[in-house]
Coordinates of C-alpha atoms in Angstrom, one line a residue:
Chain P
M9 CA 0.5 0.4 0.4
K10 CA 0.9 2.9 -0.8
I11 CA 1.8 5.5 1.7
D12 CA 2.1 9.6 0.0
V13 CA 4.6 11.7 1.8
P14 CA 2.7 15.8 3.0
E15 CA 3.2 18.4 1.3
K16 CA 3.3 19.7 4.9
W17 CA 3.5 18.8 7.9
D18 CA 2.3 19.0 10.7
K19 CA 5.2 18.5 12.9
E20 CA 9.5 18.5 12.3
Y21 CA 12.2 16.8 13.8
D22 CA 14.9 15.5 13.7
V23 CA 14.7 11.4 15.1
V24 CA 10.6 10.4 15.2
V25 CA 10.9 7.8 19.6
V26 CA 7.3 6.0 18.8
G27 CA 6.6 4.1 21.8
W28 CA 8.4 5.4 25.9
G29 CA 9.5 2.4 27.2
S30 CA 12.8 2.2 28.2
A31 CA 13.9 1.9 25.0
G32 CA 12.4 4.3 23.8
T33 CA 14.0 6.7 26.5
A34 CA 18.1 4.9 25.9
A35 CA 17.0 6.6 22.5
A36 CA 15.3 9.5 22.7
V37 CA 18.4 10.6 24.9
T38 CA 21.3 9.6 23.2
A39 CA 19.9 11.5 20.3
H40 CA 19.1 14.2 22.2
D41 CA 22.4 14.7 24.0
Q42 CA 24.2 14.0 20.3
G43 CA 22.4 17.0 19.5
A44 CA 19.2 16.0 17.7
K45 CA 15.7 17.4 18.3
V46 CA 14.1 14.9 19.1
L47 CA 10.1 13.8 19.8
I48 CA 8.4 10.7 21.2
L49 CA 5.1 9.8 20.6
E50 CA 3.5 7.5 23.0
K51 CA 0.4 5.6 22.7
M52 CA -1.2 6.0 26.6
A53 CA -1.9 7.8 28.1
N54 CA 1.5 7.4 30.4
G55 CA 4.9 6.4 29.3
G56 CA 6.2 3.4 30.8
G57 CA 5.3 0.7 28.6
N58 CA 5.9 -2.7 30.3
S59 CA 9.3 -1.3 32.4
S60 CA 7.5 0.4 34.9
I61 CA 5.3 -2.4 35.3
C62 CA 7.9 -5.2 35.6
G63 CA 10.6 -6.9 36.9
G64 CA 13.0 -3.7 36.8
N65 CA 15.5 -5.8 36.7
I66 CA 18.5 -4.6 33.9
I67 CA 21.2 -7.6 33.1
V68 CA 25.3 -6.4 32.9
P69 CA 27.1 -10.0 33.0
K70 CA 30.0 -10.1 35.0
G71 CA 32.2 -10.6 31.8
K72 CA 31.9 -11.3 28.3
E73 CA 31.6 -15.3 28.5
F74 CA 27.8 -14.0 29.5
L75 CA 27.5 -14.5 24.9
E76 CA 28.6 -18.4 24.9
Y77 CA 25.7 -18.5 27.6
L78 CA 23.9 -16.2 24.9
E79 CA 23.9 -18.2 22.2
T80 CA 23.8 -21.5 23.9
L81 CA 20.5 -19.8 24.7
S82 CA 19.3 -18.5 21.2
F83 CA 19.2 -21.4 19.6
K84 CA 20.7 -20.7 17.1
T85 CA 18.1 -18.2 16.8
T86 CA 20.2 -15.1 16.5
E87 CA 23.2 -14.3 14.1
R88 CA 26.7 -13.7 17.0
E89 CA 27.1 -10.2 15.6
I90 CA 24.2 -9.4 17.4
L91 CA 25.1 -11.7 20.5
E92 CA 27.9 -10.2 20.5
T93 CA 27.3 -6.2 19.8
F94 CA 24.6 -6.8 23.2
A95 CA 27.5 -8.8 25.1
E96 CA 29.9 -5.7 25.1
E97 CA 27.3 -3.4 25.1
A98 CA 25.3 -5.0 28.3
L99 CA 28.3 -4.4 30.4
K100 CA 27.9 -0.9 30.9
N101 CA 25.2 -1.0 31.1
G102 CA 26.1 0.1 35.4
D103 CA 27.9 2.9 33.6
W104 CA 25.6 4.9 31.5
I105 CA 22.5 5.0 34.1
R106 CA 25.2 6.3 36.6
Q107 CA 26.8 8.3 34.0
M108 CA 23.1 9.2 34.1
G109 CA 22.5 10.3 37.4
A110 CA 20.9 7.0 39.4
D111 CA 23.2 4.4 40.6
V112 CA 22.4 0.6 40.7
Q113 CA 22.9 -2.6 43.4
V114 CA 22.8 -5.5 42.7
F115 CA 19.1 -8.2 43.1
R116 CA 19.1 -10.0 46.1
P117 CA 16.0 -11.2 45.8
L118 CA 13.7 -13.0 48.9
E119 CA 13.2 -16.7 47.7
V120 CA 10.6 -17.4 49.1
A121 CA 8.1 -17.6 46.1
Y122 CA 6.8 -20.6 43.5
P123 CA 7.7 -19.4 40.8
T124 CA 11.2 -17.9 42.9
M125 CA 12.7 -14.7 41.0
I126 CA 16.1 -16.1 41.5
A127 CA 19.6 -13.9 41.5
G128 CA 21.0 -15.7 38.9
A129 CA 21.3 -17.4 35.9
G130 CA 17.5 -19.0 34.4
F131 CA 19.8 -21.7 33.6
P132 CA 22.2 -21.5 36.1
H133 CA 24.1 -25.3 34.0
V134 CA 24.7 -23.4 30.8
R135 CA 28.6 -22.5 29.9
G136 CA 28.6 -18.2 31.2
A137 CA 25.8 -19.0 33.4
E138 CA 27.9 -17.3 35.9
N139 CA 28.3 -14.0 34.2
V140 CA 24.4 -13.6 34.3
V141 CA 24.3 -10.4 37.0
K142 CA 21.2 -8.7 37.4
Y143 CA 21.0 -5.2 38.8
N144 CA 18.2 -3.3 39.9
I145 CA 17.8 1.2 39.8
K146 CA 19.4 1.4 44.1
G147 CA 16.7 2.5 46.7
T148 CA 14.6 1.9 49.2
P149 CA 10.8 0.4 49.4
E150 CA 9.5 3.4 50.7
E151 CA 10.8 4.7 47.2
G152 CA 8.6 1.9 45.1
K153 CA 9.4 -1.0 44.3
P154 CA 12.2 -1.6 41.7
S155 CA 10.7 -1.2 38.0
Q156 CA 8.5 1.7 39.2
R157 CA 12.6 3.6 40.2
L158 CA 13.6 2.5 36.9
W159 CA 10.8 4.3 35.5
K160 CA 11.3 7.3 37.1
F161 CA 15.2 7.9 36.7
L162 CA 14.5 6.8 33.2
S163 CA 11.7 9.5 32.5
G164 CA 13.0 11.7 34.8
L165 CA 16.2 11.7 31.4
V166 CA 14.6 13.4 29.9
A167 CA 12.6 15.5 31.7
K168 CA 15.3 16.9 32.3
R169 CA 15.9 18.0 28.7
G170 CA 13.1 18.9 28.3
I171 CA 12.2 16.2 25.1
Q172 CA 8.8 16.0 23.6
V173 CA 6.7 14.6 24.1
L174 CA 3.0 13.4 22.7
T175 CA 1.6 10.5 24.8
S176 CA -1.9 9.9 24.2
A177 CA -0.4 9.7 20.3
P178 CA -0.6 6.7 19.2
A179 CA 1.7 5.7 15.1
Q180 CA -0.2 4.5 12.9
E181 CA 2.1 4.9 10.0
L182 CA 5.1 5.5 8.7
V183 CA 6.4 7.5 6.0
P184 CA 8.4 6.5 3.3
N185 CA 10.1 8.7 0.4
A186 CA 10.2 7.2 -2.9
R187 CA 13.6 5.8 -2.4
G188 CA 12.9 3.6 0.6
E189 CA 13.4 5.6 2.7
I190 CA 11.0 6.1 6.1
V191 CA 11.1 10.4 6.6
G192 CA 8.4 10.5 8.8
V193 CA 4.9 8.3 11.4
I194 CA 1.6 9.4 10.5
A195 CA -0.1 9.5 14.5
Q196 CA -3.2 10.0 15.9
R197 CA -4.2 13.0 18.5
E198 CA -7.4 13.7 20.6
G199 CA -9.4 12.6 17.4
K200 CA -7.4 14.4 14.6
R201 CA -4.1 12.7 12.3
I202 CA -0.6 14.0 12.5
S203 CA 1.8 13.8 9.7
V204 CA 5.9 14.3 11.7
K205 CA 9.3 14.7 9.3
A206 CA 12.0 12.4 10.4
R207 CA 15.2 14.5 8.7
R208 CA 16.9 11.9 10.5
G209 CA 14.7 8.8 11.5
V210 CA 12.3 7.4 13.0
I211 CA 12.8 4.9 16.0
L212 CA 10.2 2.2 16.8
T213 CA 10.0 1.2 20.8
C214 CA 6.7 0.5 21.0
G215 CA 7.0 -3.6 21.8
G216 CA 4.7 -6.5 21.0
Y217 CA 1.8 -7.9 20.6
E218 CA 1.2 -8.6 24.1
N219 CA -3.3 -7.4 23.7
D220 CA -3.3 -8.2 20.3
P221 CA -5.7 -11.7 20.1
W222 CA -5.4 -12.5 16.0
M223 CA -1.7 -12.1 16.0
K224 CA -1.1 -14.4 19.7
W225 CA -3.8 -17.1 18.4
D226 CA -1.4 -16.9 15.1
Y227 CA 1.7 -17.0 15.7
L228 CA 2.7 -18.3 19.9
P229 CA 2.1 -21.8 20.7
V230 CA -0.1 -21.5 23.4
K231 CA -4.2 -20.6 23.1
P232 CA -5.1 -18.4 24.9
L233 CA -2.7 -16.7 25.9
H234 CA -3.4 -13.8 28.4
F235 CA -1.0 -11.0 29.3
L236 CA 0.1 -9.5 32.7
G237 CA 2.1 -5.7 31.4
T238 CA 0.2 -3.3 29.8
P239 CA -2.9 -3.6 27.5
G240 CA -1.1 -0.5 25.3
N241 CA 1.4 -3.7 23.4
S242 CA -1.1 -4.3 20.5
G243 CA 1.0 -5.3 17.9
D244 CA 1.5 -1.7 16.0
G245 CA 4.8 -1.7 15.6
I246 CA 4.8 -5.1 13.9
R247 CA 2.2 -3.8 11.7
M248 CA 4.1 -0.6 10.5
A249 CA 6.9 -2.1 9.5
Q250 CA 4.7 -5.3 7.8
K251 CA 3.3 -2.2 5.9
I252 CA 6.4 -1.1 4.6
G253 CA 7.9 -4.2 4.0
A254 CA 10.6 -5.4 6.6
D255 CA 11.7 -9.1 8.0
L256 CA 9.9 -10.7 10.9
W257 CA 12.3 -12.6 13.5
H258 CA 10.9 -14.3 16.9
M259 CA 7.3 -13.6 16.6
T260 CA 7.0 -17.2 17.7
R261 CA 8.9 -16.5 20.7
L262 CA 7.0 -14.7 23.9
A263 CA 8.0 -14.9 27.6
C264 CA 5.1 -16.2 29.3
L265 CA 4.2 -17.0 33.5
I266 CA 0.6 -17.9 34.8
G267 CA -1.8 -15.8 36.3
F268 CA -5.4 -15.7 36.7
K269 CA -7.7 -13.2 35.0
A270 CA -10.4 -11.2 36.8
P271 CA -13.0 -11.0 33.9
E272 CA -12.9 -7.3 35.5
F273 CA -9.5 -6.7 34.8
E274 CA -8.2 -5.8 31.1
A275 CA -4.4 -7.8 32.0
A276 CA -4.2 -10.9 34.5
F277 CA -3.1 -10.7 37.9
W278 CA 1.1 -12.7 38.8
V279 CA 0.1 -15.0 40.7
A280 CA 2.8 -16.8 43.3
F281 CA 3.1 -18.9 46.5
L282 CA 4.2 -18.7 49.5
S283 CA 4.7 -21.1 50.8
E284 CA 5.1 -24.6 49.9
G285 CA 2.1 -26.0 50.1
F286 CA 0.2 -25.9 46.7
L287 CA 0.2 -28.2 43.3
F288 CA -0.9 -27.8 39.7
V289 CA -3.4 -30.0 38.5
D290 CA -4.5 -29.8 34.5
K291 CA -8.3 -29.7 34.1
Y292 CA -9.1 -33.5 35.3
G293 CA -7.4 -33.5 38.3
R294 CA -4.0 -34.8 36.9
R295 CA -0.8 -33.1 38.6
F296 CA 1.6 -33.1 35.9
V297 CA 4.9 -31.1 36.6
N298 CA 7.2 -30.0 38.9
E299 CA 5.7 -26.8 40.0
A300 CA 9.2 -25.7 42.0
G301 CA 10.8 -26.2 38.5
I302 CA 9.2 -24.5 35.8
E303 CA 11.7 -21.6 34.7
I304 CA 10.0 -17.9 35.7
H305 CA 9.3 -16.9 32.1
E306 CA 9.1 -20.4 30.1
Y307 CA 5.5 -21.6 31.6
Y308 CA 4.6 -21.8 28.5
K309 CA 6.4 -24.9 27.9
E310 CA 5.0 -26.6 30.6
L311 CA 1.3 -25.9 29.2
S312 CA 1.2 -26.4 25.2
H313 CA 1.0 -30.0 25.6
F314 CA -1.9 -30.2 23.4
D315 CA -4.7 -33.2 23.5
I316 CA -5.3 -34.6 19.7
E317 CA -7.7 -36.6 20.2
K318 CA -9.8 -34.6 22.3
M319 CA -8.1 -31.5 20.5
E320 CA -7.9 -29.6 23.9
Y321 CA -5.0 -27.9 25.6
P322 CA -5.7 -30.0 29.1
R323 CA -3.6 -27.3 31.2
I324 CA -4.9 -24.0 29.9
P325 CA -6.9 -22.8 32.5
L326 CA -4.8 -25.3 34.8
W327 CA -6.0 -24.8 39.1
A328 CA -3.8 -24.1 41.9
I329 CA -5.2 -26.6 44.9
F330 CA -3.5 -25.2 47.8
D331 CA -4.4 -25.5 51.4
E332 CA -4.7 -22.9 54.7
Q333 CA -1.3 -22.1 55.3
T334 CA -0.2 -21.2 52.5
R335 CA -3.4 -19.5 52.4
K336 CA -3.5 -17.3 55.5
R337 CA 0.5 -16.9 54.1
G338 CA 0.5 -14.2 51.9
P339 CA -1.2 -12.7 49.3
L340 CA -0.9 -15.5 45.9
S341 CA -0.7 -12.1 43.9
R342 CA 2.4 -8.9 45.4
G343 CA 2.1 -6.2 43.2
T344 CA 5.8 -7.4 41.8
A345 CA 4.6 -5.8 38.6
G346 CA 2.1 -6.6 36.6
Y347 CA -0.7 -4.1 34.9
N348 CA -3.0 -4.3 37.8
R349 CA -0.8 -3.4 40.2
D350 CA -1.6 0.0 40.4
L351 CA -5.4 -0.8 39.5
Y352 CA -5.5 -3.6 43.2
S353 CA -4.6 -4.1 46.3
W354 CA -5.1 -8.2 46.9
S355 CA -5.9 -9.7 50.6
L356 CA -2.9 -9.9 52.3
D357 CA -5.0 -13.3 53.8
N358 CA -6.8 -13.4 49.8
S359 CA -10.3 -13.8 52.3
A360 CA -11.4 -11.0 50.0
E361 CA -11.0 -13.3 46.5
I362 CA -12.4 -15.9 48.2
G363 CA -15.0 -13.6 49.0
K364 CA -15.2 -12.0 44.9
G365 CA -14.8 -16.2 44.3
W366 CA -11.4 -15.6 42.6
I367 CA -10.7 -18.6 44.7
Q368 CA -13.0 -21.2 45.1
Q369 CA -12.9 -23.5 49.0
G370 CA -13.3 -27.4 50.3
K371 CA -13.5 -28.1 53.4
T372 CA -13.0 -31.4 52.3
V373 CA -11.2 -33.0 48.4
T374 CA -14.6 -34.0 47.3
E375 CA -16.5 -29.8 48.2
L376 CA -13.5 -28.4 46.4
A377 CA -13.7 -30.5 43.3
S378 CA -17.5 -29.8 43.5
K379 CA -16.6 -25.8 43.3
I380 CA -14.8 -26.5 40.2
S381 CA -16.5 -28.2 38.7
M382 CA -14.0 -31.7 38.2
E383 CA -13.8 -35.4 39.0
S384 CA -13.7 -35.7 42.7
K385 CA -12.5 -38.7 42.6
V386 CA -9.4 -38.4 40.6
L387 CA -8.7 -35.4 42.7
E388 CA -8.8 -36.7 45.7
E389 CA -7.1 -39.7 44.5
T390 CA -4.4 -36.7 42.9
L391 CA -4.2 -35.4 45.8
A392 CA -3.5 -38.1 48.2
R393 CA -0.1 -39.3 46.3
F394 CA 0.8 -36.3 46.9
N395 CA 0.3 -35.3 50.3
H396 CA 2.1 -39.5 49.7
L397 CA 4.9 -38.3 48.6
C398 CA 5.0 -35.1 50.1
K399 CA 5.1 -37.4 53.7
A400 CA 7.9 -39.6 52.0
G401 CA 9.8 -36.7 51.3
K402 CA 10.2 -38.2 47.3
D403 CA 8.6 -36.5 44.8
E404 CA 9.4 -40.1 42.5
D405 CA 6.6 -38.0 40.1
F406 CA 7.8 -35.7 39.0
G407 CA 11.0 -34.8 40.9
R408 CA 10.1 -31.8 42.9
P409 CA 12.8 -30.7 45.8
R410 CA 12.1 -32.1 48.8
E411 CA 12.4 -28.9 50.4
D412 CA 9.4 -27.5 47.9
L413 CA 7.4 -30.3 49.4
R414 CA 4.6 -30.0 52.1
A415 CA 1.5 -32.0 52.4
L416 CA -1.6 -30.5 52.4
E417 CA -4.2 -30.2 55.2
A418 CA -8.3 -29.6 54.6
P419 CA -9.6 -27.1 54.1
F420 CA -8.2 -26.6 50.9
Y421 CA -8.5 -24.6 48.0
A422 CA -8.1 -23.5 44.2
I423 CA -7.5 -20.9 42.0
Q424 CA -8.2 -21.5 38.0
L425 CA -4.0 -19.8 36.3
W426 CA -4.0 -19.8 32.9
P427 CA -0.2 -18.8 30.5
S428 CA 0.0 -15.3 31.0
L429 CA 2.3 -13.4 29.0
I430 CA 4.8 -10.7 29.9
N431 CA 6.2 -10.1 26.1
T432 CA 6.6 -10.9 23.5
Q433 CA 9.5 -11.0 21.7
G434 CA 8.8 -10.8 18.5
G435 CA 8.3 -7.9 15.5
P436 CA 10.3 -6.3 12.4
R437 CA 14.2 -7.8 12.3
R438 CA 16.9 -5.9 12.8
D439 CA 21.4 -5.5 13.3
K440 CA 23.2 -4.7 15.4
E441 CA 23.2 -1.0 14.7
S442 CA 19.7 -1.3 15.4
R443 CA 18.5 -0.9 11.8
V444 CA 15.7 -2.1 10.3
L445 CA 15.9 -4.7 8.0
Y446 CA 13.7 -5.6 4.7
P447 CA 13.6 -9.9 3.7
D448 CA 17.2 -9.6 2.3
G449 CA 18.8 -8.2 4.6
K450 CA 19.4 -5.1 3.5
P451 CA 18.6 -1.7 6.1
I452 CA 15.5 0.2 5.9
P453 CA 17.2 3.9 4.8
R454 CA 16.5 5.9 8.5
L455 CA 14.2 3.1 10.8
Y456 CA 15.6 1.7 14.0
A457 CA 13.7 0.0 16.3
A458 CA 14.7 -1.7 19.8
G459 CA 13.3 -2.9 22.8
E460 CA 10.6 -6.0 22.5
L461 CA 9.4 -5.1 19.3
G462 CA 11.8 -7.9 17.6
S463 CA 14.3 -8.2 20.2
I464 CA 17.0 -10.9 19.6
W465 CA 15.1 -13.1 22.2
G466 CA 14.7 -15.9 19.4
F467 CA 14.3 -18.7 22.5
L468 CA 15.3 -19.4 25.8
Y469 CA 15.4 -16.1 27.8
Q470 CA 17.1 -15.3 30.1
G471 CA 15.8 -12.4 33.1
A472 CA 16.6 -9.0 33.2
C473 CA 16.9 -8.8 29.7
N474 CA 14.4 -7.1 27.5
I475 CA 15.2 -4.7 30.5
G476 CA 18.9 -5.1 29.7
E477 CA 18.4 -4.9 25.8
A478 CA 16.1 -1.9 25.2
L479 CA 19.0 0.4 27.0
V480 CA 21.6 -1.4 25.0
F481 CA 19.7 -1.2 21.5
G482 CA 17.9 2.2 22.5
R483 CA 21.8 3.8 23.0
I484 CA 22.5 2.6 19.3
A485 CA 19.4 3.1 17.7
G486 CA 18.7 6.7 18.8
K487 CA 22.8 7.4 18.3
N488 CA 22.1 5.7 14.4
A489 CA 19.8 7.7 13.9
A490 CA 20.6 11.1 15.4
A491 CA 24.2 10.5 13.3
E492 CA 21.9 10.1 9.8
K493 CA 21.9 13.0 7.3
P494 CA 19.8 15.0 7.0
W495 CA 17.2 14.2 4.2
A496 CA 15.8 17.6 4.2
Chain O
M5 CA 33.1 -17.0 59.2
R6 CA 32.8 -14.9 62.6
I7 CA 30.6 -12.3 63.4
V8 CA 29.9 -8.9 64.3
M9 CA 27.1 -7.8 66.0
A10 CA 26.3 -4.9 67.8
G11 CA 24.1 -5.0 71.6
T12 CA 22.7 -7.6 73.2
V13 CA 22.8 -11.5 72.8
L14 CA 20.3 -13.5 72.4
A15 CA 21.0 -16.5 71.7
E16 CA 23.4 -18.8 69.2
R17 CA 24.0 -22.3 67.7
N18 CA 26.1 -23.5 66.1
F19 CA 26.0 -27.2 64.0
I20 CA 27.2 -28.8 61.0
V21 CA 24.9 -30.1 57.9
N22 CA 25.6 -32.5 55.4
A23 CA 26.0 -30.3 52.8
N24 CA 28.0 -28.1 51.0
P25 CA 28.1 -23.9 51.1
D26 CA 26.7 -23.1 48.2
R27 CA 23.2 -25.9 48.4
V28 CA 23.1 -24.9 52.2
W29 CA 22.9 -21.2 50.5
R30 CA 19.8 -22.2 48.5
L31 CA 18.3 -24.4 50.7
I32 CA 17.9 -21.6 53.8
G33 CA 15.4 -18.1 52.7
K34 CA 12.9 -21.0 52.0
V35 CA 13.9 -22.8 55.7
I36 CA 13.7 -19.6 57.7
F37 CA 10.3 -18.3 56.3
S38 CA 8.9 -22.0 57.2
V39 CA 10.1 -23.0 60.0
L40 CA 9.3 -19.6 61.7
P41 CA 6.9 -20.6 63.6
G42 CA 3.1 -18.3 63.0
M43 CA 4.1 -15.9 60.1
E44 CA 1.5 -15.0 58.4
S45 CA 0.1 -12.5 56.0
M46 CA 3.6 -11.5 54.3
E47 CA 4.0 -8.8 52.3
I48 CA 7.0 -8.9 50.0
L49 CA 7.0 -5.0 49.9
D50 CA 10.1 -5.6 47.1
E51 CA 13.7 -8.5 46.3
N52 CA 14.8 -7.8 50.1
N53 CA 12.1 -6.7 52.4
F54 CA 9.1 -7.9 53.9
R55 CA 6.5 -7.6 56.3
S56 CA 4.4 -9.8 57.9
L57 CA 2.4 -11.0 61.5
L58 CA 3.7 -13.0 63.5
R59 CA 1.1 -14.9 66.1
V60 CA 3.5 -15.4 69.3
K61 CA 2.4 -16.9 72.4
M62 CA 4.0 -14.8 76.1
M63 CA 2.7 -14.9 79.5
G64 CA 0.3 -17.9 78.5
F65 CA -2.0 -16.0 76.5
E66 CA -1.9 -15.3 72.2
W67 CA -0.5 -12.3 70.7
V68 CA -0.6 -10.8 67.0
L69 CA 2.5 -8.3 66.5
K70 CA 3.5 -7.1 63.5
L71 CA 7.3 -8.4 61.5
R72 CA 9.1 -6.1 59.8
G73 CA 11.8 -8.2 58.3
E74 CA 14.7 -6.5 55.9
M75 CA 17.6 -8.6 54.3
V76 CA 20.7 -6.6 54.9
D77 CA 24.8 -8.4 54.3
I78 CA 24.2 -10.9 52.2
S79 CA 27.4 -12.0 50.5
P80 CA 26.2 -15.2 49.0
P81 CA 27.2 -18.2 49.7
E82 CA 28.9 -17.0 53.6
S83 CA 26.2 -15.1 55.3
F84 CA 22.8 -12.2 55.6
S85 CA 21.3 -10.9 58.1
V86 CA 17.6 -10.7 58.7
R87 CA 16.8 -7.8 60.9
L88 CA 12.8 -7.2 62.2
L89 CA 11.3 -5.9 63.8
L90 CA 9.0 -6.2 66.1
E91 CA 5.1 -4.0 67.1
G92 CA 2.8 -5.2 68.4
L93 CA 0.1 -3.8 72.1
G94 CA -0.6 -1.2 70.4
G95 CA 3.8 0.1 70.4
L96 CA 4.1 -1.1 74.1
V97 CA 5.8 -3.7 72.5
K98 CA 8.9 -3.1 70.3
A99 CA 11.7 -4.5 69.3
D100 CA 14.5 -4.5 66.9
Q101 CA 16.2 -7.9 66.5
K102 CA 18.7 -8.7 64.2
V103 CA 19.8 -12.5 62.7
S104 CA 22.5 -13.4 61.6
L105 CA 23.7 -17.1 59.3
A106 CA 27.0 -17.4 58.5
M107 CA 28.2 -20.7 57.0
T108 CA 32.0 -22.3 56.2
P109 CA 33.0 -25.1 54.7
A110 CA 33.2 -28.0 57.4
E111 CA 35.3 -31.1 56.7
N112 CA 34.3 -34.0 53.8
G113 CA 32.1 -31.0 51.6
K114 CA 30.1 -30.0 55.0
T115 CA 29.2 -26.6 56.2
S116 CA 29.0 -25.3 59.3
V117 CA 26.4 -23.1 60.1
A118 CA 26.2 -19.9 63.2
C119 CA 22.9 -18.7 63.8
R120 CA 23.5 -15.5 66.4
A121 CA 21.6 -13.0 67.4
A122 CA 21.3 -10.1 69.0
T123 CA 18.9 -7.0 69.9
E124 CA 19.3 -3.8 68.3
D125 CA 17.2 -1.5 70.2
M126 CA 15.0 -2.7 73.7
G127 CA 13.1 -0.3 76.1
F128 CA 14.0 -1.9 80.2
L129 CA 10.3 -2.5 80.3
Q130 CA 10.8 -4.4 77.1
R131 CA 14.1 -5.8 78.1
V132 CA 13.1 -7.1 81.6
F133 CA 9.9 -8.7 81.0
L134 CA 10.1 -9.5 77.3
S135 CA 14.0 -10.2 76.7
G136 CA 13.3 -14.1 77.9
Q137 CA 10.3 -14.3 75.0
A138 CA 12.6 -13.4 72.7
R139 CA 15.4 -14.9 73.4
A140 CA 13.4 -18.1 73.8
F141 CA 11.4 -16.9 70.6
A142 CA 15.0 -17.2 68.6
R143 CA 16.7 -20.2 70.3
E144 CA 13.0 -22.3 69.3
T145 CA 13.8 -20.9 65.2
F146 CA 17.3 -21.6 65.2
E147 CA 16.8 -24.9 67.1
A148 CA 14.0 -25.7 63.6
I149 CA 15.9 -24.5 61.2
E150 CA 18.5 -27.1 61.7
R151 CA 16.0 -29.5 62.5
R152 CA 15.3 -28.2 58.9
L153 CA 18.9 -28.2 57.1
K154 CA 19.1 -31.3 58.8
E155 CA 16.6 -33.4 57.4
L156 CA 16.7 -31.3 53.1
A157 CA 20.6 -31.7 53.4

């Protein structure tokens, strides 16, 4: 489809950044500091995207051997030179943050919850894993969660420089000229179409497609998938890039947890258990996994089993069954991260959620099974077997470690859980210079991308790397876009 | 490793676990939280801070105290401390304790675990009436940590 270059532009800048999260900020700040006049277009009423509601950790690897780890995780889905660039530049993330006026602290979490947020590598057996070190912006709990501190720092950089941000202004189209150079962006603001000229370049940093049901259905390996992050990520950058002929990559990749979906909330709630007293069962009441052994970003891999005969995913949704001690221990959704964090305060003993019917309660297994429409005999057998294994101190069925086992006692509770996206990783293919590429590998002139939109994560994902990558390739994109010669 | 702490020592305990320090380090966080008796409504404020309610028996009655904990001086896999601030009974009970654990390699791949609890701040009346309870609580917690670690090692 042809997009005409406007004869008269509504606004004119050197560099236009589409999307205001970590990548957008790093790109805009770097371009600005190189002398470019920068505009950020943000679809939502506020910036932050997933960066302001995620775990807030940033990879700063210990050494260059981190590259070996990256190569194994990528499973040959990302070129070595791109991984090399990431490994080298991620080493500088901490220094960049310090140069920008904040400080960092090593992430050393309380490893008390299931799923467990861990300090080190998600795949510790892989060569080079010891180089994974996560940091976050230094601060106290009173100064906010790590991601709140991150966003306060990043948005402050934009404010301090007076970089112009247009919020509630979704970008809709990229504007190529006759030579195929991307020379501007068409956006929507207050019901009007606005054209923004980009004299030097356009940088796409507008996230993935967690909130686009059709793209998810088409590309991702489990169905349905809810999302934990921002509803603003609905594939806009992908559609814009496709329209001008960009290649796509990593479209089937995702970072995925489990979450509870309440109909009155757009996003799902991130759920974690603060005690060992819980187990997962499929929709028929059968246990299927070592619940304590799933890598926190790779839950979908355990849920993607498809039953050909029944033509269904028997583990979607799954049910988590837990007991009174676990209920009282703490809230199932802790507000560590997720879009709902600021919208709802989960009760500390989960009683409010029982009252709402989000959590089902039964004095006996039979009563609980009846409430969740499950065959009680199967659930009774599953629970009896689980308790037997806990008391024996050995999970012969799925290998859950002894320290993570505790037999459940009545009364029992159940919550329905769904695979829930932290983010998708796919989008326009890019090179080590953050340039967006055509299918033949040639760069699309003056178009750059960074962040979760077409990220480098093509197979397995290491936690804290999406933010780390957003900063790295955001900086590169900002530097390169600002260095382009103005086309007019 | 020797733990150096200011304040009045409430309890100390040393024991050997039949596992290497890395394994003990991986177990210790979850073990502490699973053996602390009566901990409820735990709220994790960030990766190193939590608050919860603590149901304890004192002077023949059950009381609910507010507990705020902070993981400090974390040095994997050797040592860490948890600073515990306890408050209850309308402000009558206030205590600031630091529980420290140090893990050092012992012979044959085992680990020596040194536990120590000390008060950082306790008023005169509370020292008179509650230090015995605090000592007993710390002692019982260390015993439970030892028992559970040895079970799992």
